[in-house]
Short mmCIF file of C-alpha atoms in Angstrom, two decimals:
data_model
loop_
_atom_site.label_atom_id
_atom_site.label_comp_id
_atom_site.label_asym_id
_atom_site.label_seq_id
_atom_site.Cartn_x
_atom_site.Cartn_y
_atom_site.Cartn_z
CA UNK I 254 126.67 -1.62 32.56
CA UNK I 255 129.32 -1.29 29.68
CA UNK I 256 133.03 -2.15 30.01
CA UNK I 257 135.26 0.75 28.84
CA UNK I 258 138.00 -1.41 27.01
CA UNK I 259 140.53 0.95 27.63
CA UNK I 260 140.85 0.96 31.62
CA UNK I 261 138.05 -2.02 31.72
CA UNK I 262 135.90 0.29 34.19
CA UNK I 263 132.01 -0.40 34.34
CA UNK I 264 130.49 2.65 33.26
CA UNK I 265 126.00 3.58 33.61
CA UNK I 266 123.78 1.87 30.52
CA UNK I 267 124.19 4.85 27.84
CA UNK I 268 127.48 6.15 28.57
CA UNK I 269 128.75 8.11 25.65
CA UNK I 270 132.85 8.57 27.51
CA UNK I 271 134.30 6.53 30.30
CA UNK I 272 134.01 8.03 33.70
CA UNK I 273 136.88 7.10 34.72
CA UNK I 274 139.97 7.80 31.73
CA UNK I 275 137.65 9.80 29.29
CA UNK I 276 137.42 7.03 26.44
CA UNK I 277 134.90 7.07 24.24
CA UNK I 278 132.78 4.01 24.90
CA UNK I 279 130.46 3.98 21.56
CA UNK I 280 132.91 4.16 18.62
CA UNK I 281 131.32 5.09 14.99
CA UNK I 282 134.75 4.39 14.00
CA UNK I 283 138.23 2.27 15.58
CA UNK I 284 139.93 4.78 17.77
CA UNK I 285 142.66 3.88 19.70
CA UNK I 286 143.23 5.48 22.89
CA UNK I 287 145.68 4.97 26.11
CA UNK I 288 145.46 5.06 29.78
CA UNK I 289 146.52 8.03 31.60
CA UNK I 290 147.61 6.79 35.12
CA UNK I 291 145.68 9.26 37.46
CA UNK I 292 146.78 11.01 40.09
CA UNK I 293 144.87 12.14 43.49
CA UNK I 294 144.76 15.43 42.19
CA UNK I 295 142.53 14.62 39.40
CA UNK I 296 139.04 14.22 41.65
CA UNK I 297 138.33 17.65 43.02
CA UNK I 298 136.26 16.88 46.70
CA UNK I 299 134.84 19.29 48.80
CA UNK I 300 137.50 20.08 51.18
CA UNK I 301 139.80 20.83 48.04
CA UNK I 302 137.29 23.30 46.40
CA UNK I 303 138.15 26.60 46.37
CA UNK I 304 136.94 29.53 48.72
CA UNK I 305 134.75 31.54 46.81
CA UNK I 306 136.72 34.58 46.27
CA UNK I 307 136.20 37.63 47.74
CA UNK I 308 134.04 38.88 45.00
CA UNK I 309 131.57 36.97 46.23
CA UNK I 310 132.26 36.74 49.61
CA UNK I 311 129.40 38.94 50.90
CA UNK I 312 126.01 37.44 50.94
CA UNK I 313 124.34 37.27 48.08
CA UNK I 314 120.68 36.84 46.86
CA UNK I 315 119.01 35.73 44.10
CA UNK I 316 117.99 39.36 42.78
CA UNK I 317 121.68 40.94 43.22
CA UNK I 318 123.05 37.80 41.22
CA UNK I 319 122.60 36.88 37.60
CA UNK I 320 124.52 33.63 36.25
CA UNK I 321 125.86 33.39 32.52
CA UNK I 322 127.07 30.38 30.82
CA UNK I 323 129.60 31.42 28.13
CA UNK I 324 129.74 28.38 25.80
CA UNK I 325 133.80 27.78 25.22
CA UNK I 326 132.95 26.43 21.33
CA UNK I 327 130.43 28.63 20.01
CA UNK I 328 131.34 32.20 22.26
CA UNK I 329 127.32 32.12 22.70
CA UNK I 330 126.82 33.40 26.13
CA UNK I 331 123.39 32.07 27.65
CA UNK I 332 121.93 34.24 30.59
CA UNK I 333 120.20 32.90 33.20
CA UNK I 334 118.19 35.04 35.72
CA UNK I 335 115.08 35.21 38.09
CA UNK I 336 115.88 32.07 39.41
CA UNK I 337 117.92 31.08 42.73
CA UNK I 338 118.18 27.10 41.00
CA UNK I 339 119.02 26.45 37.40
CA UNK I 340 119.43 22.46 36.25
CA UNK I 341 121.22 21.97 33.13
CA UNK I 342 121.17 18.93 30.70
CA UNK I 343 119.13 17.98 26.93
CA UNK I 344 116.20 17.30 26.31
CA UNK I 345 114.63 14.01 24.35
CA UNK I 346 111.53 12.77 23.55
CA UNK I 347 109.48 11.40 26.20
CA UNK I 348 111.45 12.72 28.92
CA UNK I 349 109.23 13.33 31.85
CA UNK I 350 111.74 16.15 33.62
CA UNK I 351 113.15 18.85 31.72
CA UNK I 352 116.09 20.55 32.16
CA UNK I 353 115.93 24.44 32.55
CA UNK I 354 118.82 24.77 30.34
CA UNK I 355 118.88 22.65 27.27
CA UNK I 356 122.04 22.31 25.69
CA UNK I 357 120.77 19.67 22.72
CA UNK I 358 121.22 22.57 20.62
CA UNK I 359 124.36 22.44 20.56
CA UNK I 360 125.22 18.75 19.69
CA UNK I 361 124.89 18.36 23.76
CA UNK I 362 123.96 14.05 23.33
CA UNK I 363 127.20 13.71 21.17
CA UNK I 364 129.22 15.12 23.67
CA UNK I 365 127.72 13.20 26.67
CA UNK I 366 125.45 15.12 28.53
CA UNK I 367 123.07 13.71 30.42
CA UNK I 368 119.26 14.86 30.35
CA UNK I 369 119.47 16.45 33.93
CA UNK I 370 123.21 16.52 34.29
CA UNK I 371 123.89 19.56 37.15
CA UNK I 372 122.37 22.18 38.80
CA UNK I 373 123.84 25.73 39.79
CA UNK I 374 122.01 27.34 42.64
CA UNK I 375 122.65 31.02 44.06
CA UNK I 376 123.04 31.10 48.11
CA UNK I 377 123.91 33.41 50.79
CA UNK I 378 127.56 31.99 50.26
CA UNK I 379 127.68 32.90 46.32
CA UNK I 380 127.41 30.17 44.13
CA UNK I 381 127.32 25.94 43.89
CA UNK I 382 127.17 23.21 41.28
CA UNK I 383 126.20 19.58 41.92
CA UNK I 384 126.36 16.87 39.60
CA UNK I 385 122.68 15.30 39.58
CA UNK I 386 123.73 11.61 39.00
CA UNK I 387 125.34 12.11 34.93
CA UNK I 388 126.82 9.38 33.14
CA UNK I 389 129.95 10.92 31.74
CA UNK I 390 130.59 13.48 35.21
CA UNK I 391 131.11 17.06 35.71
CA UNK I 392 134.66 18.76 35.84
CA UNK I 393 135.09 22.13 37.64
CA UNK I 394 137.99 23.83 36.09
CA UNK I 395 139.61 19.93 35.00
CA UNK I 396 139.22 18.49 38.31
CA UNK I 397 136.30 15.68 38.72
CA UNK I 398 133.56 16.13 41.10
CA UNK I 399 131.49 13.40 43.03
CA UNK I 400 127.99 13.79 42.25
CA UNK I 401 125.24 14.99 44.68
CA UNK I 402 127.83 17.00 46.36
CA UNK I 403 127.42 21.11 46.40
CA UNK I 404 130.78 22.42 45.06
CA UNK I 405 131.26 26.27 45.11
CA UNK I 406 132.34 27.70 41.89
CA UNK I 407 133.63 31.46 41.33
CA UNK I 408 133.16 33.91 38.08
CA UNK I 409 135.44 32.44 35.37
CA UNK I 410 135.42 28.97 36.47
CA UNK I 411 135.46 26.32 33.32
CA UNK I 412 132.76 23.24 34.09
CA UNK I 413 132.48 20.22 31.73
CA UNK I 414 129.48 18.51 31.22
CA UNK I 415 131.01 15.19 29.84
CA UNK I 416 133.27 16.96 26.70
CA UNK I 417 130.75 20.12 26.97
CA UNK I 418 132.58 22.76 28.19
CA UNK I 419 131.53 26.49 28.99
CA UNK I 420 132.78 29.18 31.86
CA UNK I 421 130.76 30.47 34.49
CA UNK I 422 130.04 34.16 34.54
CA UNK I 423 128.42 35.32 37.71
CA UNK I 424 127.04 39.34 37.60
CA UNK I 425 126.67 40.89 40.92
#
């Protein structure tokens, strides 16, 4: 476990951030940082999650929908399609799973994303991420979700993978 120094929170063996405040917990350099007293509001849970909007309100399958990840830095768009299950994350040597996405290409270990860090499936409701267990947590649209938990997500939503950030484009 390492001790974030900032909010003194025990963070997972290879945390890049805090999960908790967001401080970086492997400095190359001395950065100072300050606590940010959080509020309820800033953990989204299930019951909070929006409805998916009525765009996506009729059931759906994995033919009629294809899922694009528009990366926020870059304005690379990444399509995914012919699945109903995507999991997202880098890849490293030796790893025994690999992610169907792999963001390494874009700098994804300096920004703290996990190897397997979520998954976005298609249902008959529209779409859902989960958080598979990452060190440095998911964000839908700012708010912080708990991992293994299925949280619907709607076109244009913003998810962070750690300080990874891209929108959610889902074509009908």
């Amino acid at each position: 476990m390492i001790k974030c120094t900032n909010c003194q929170h025990e963070n997972l063996t290879g945390a890049l951030f805090c999960s908790e405040c967001g401080a970086r917990l492997v400095a190359n350099e001395n950065l100072t940082t300050h606590a940010i007293k959080r509020t309820p509001s800033d953990t989204l849970t299930p019951e909070m999650a929006p409805p998916i909007n009525a765009q996506m309100a009729s059931p759906v399958s994995e033919v009629d929908t294809v899922i694009s990840l528009l990366v926020t830095e870059t304005g690379q768009v990444l399509h995914l399609a012919g699945r109903s299950e995507y999991t997202i994350g880098r890849i490293s040597d030796g790893q025994p799973i690999l992610p169907d996405v792999d963001l390494s290409t874009y700098d994804a270990f300096s920004q703290g994303v996990s190897r397997l860090h979520v998954s976005l499936k298609i249902t008959k409701n529209g779409v859902v991420v989960t958080d598979l267990g990452s060190s440095n947590g998911t964000r839908v649209n700012g708010k912080k979700i708990i991992p293994h938990v299925e949280y619907p997500i709607n076109h244009g939503d913003t998810l962070a993978l750690g300080k990874f950030k891209f929108q959610i484009l889902i074509h009908r």
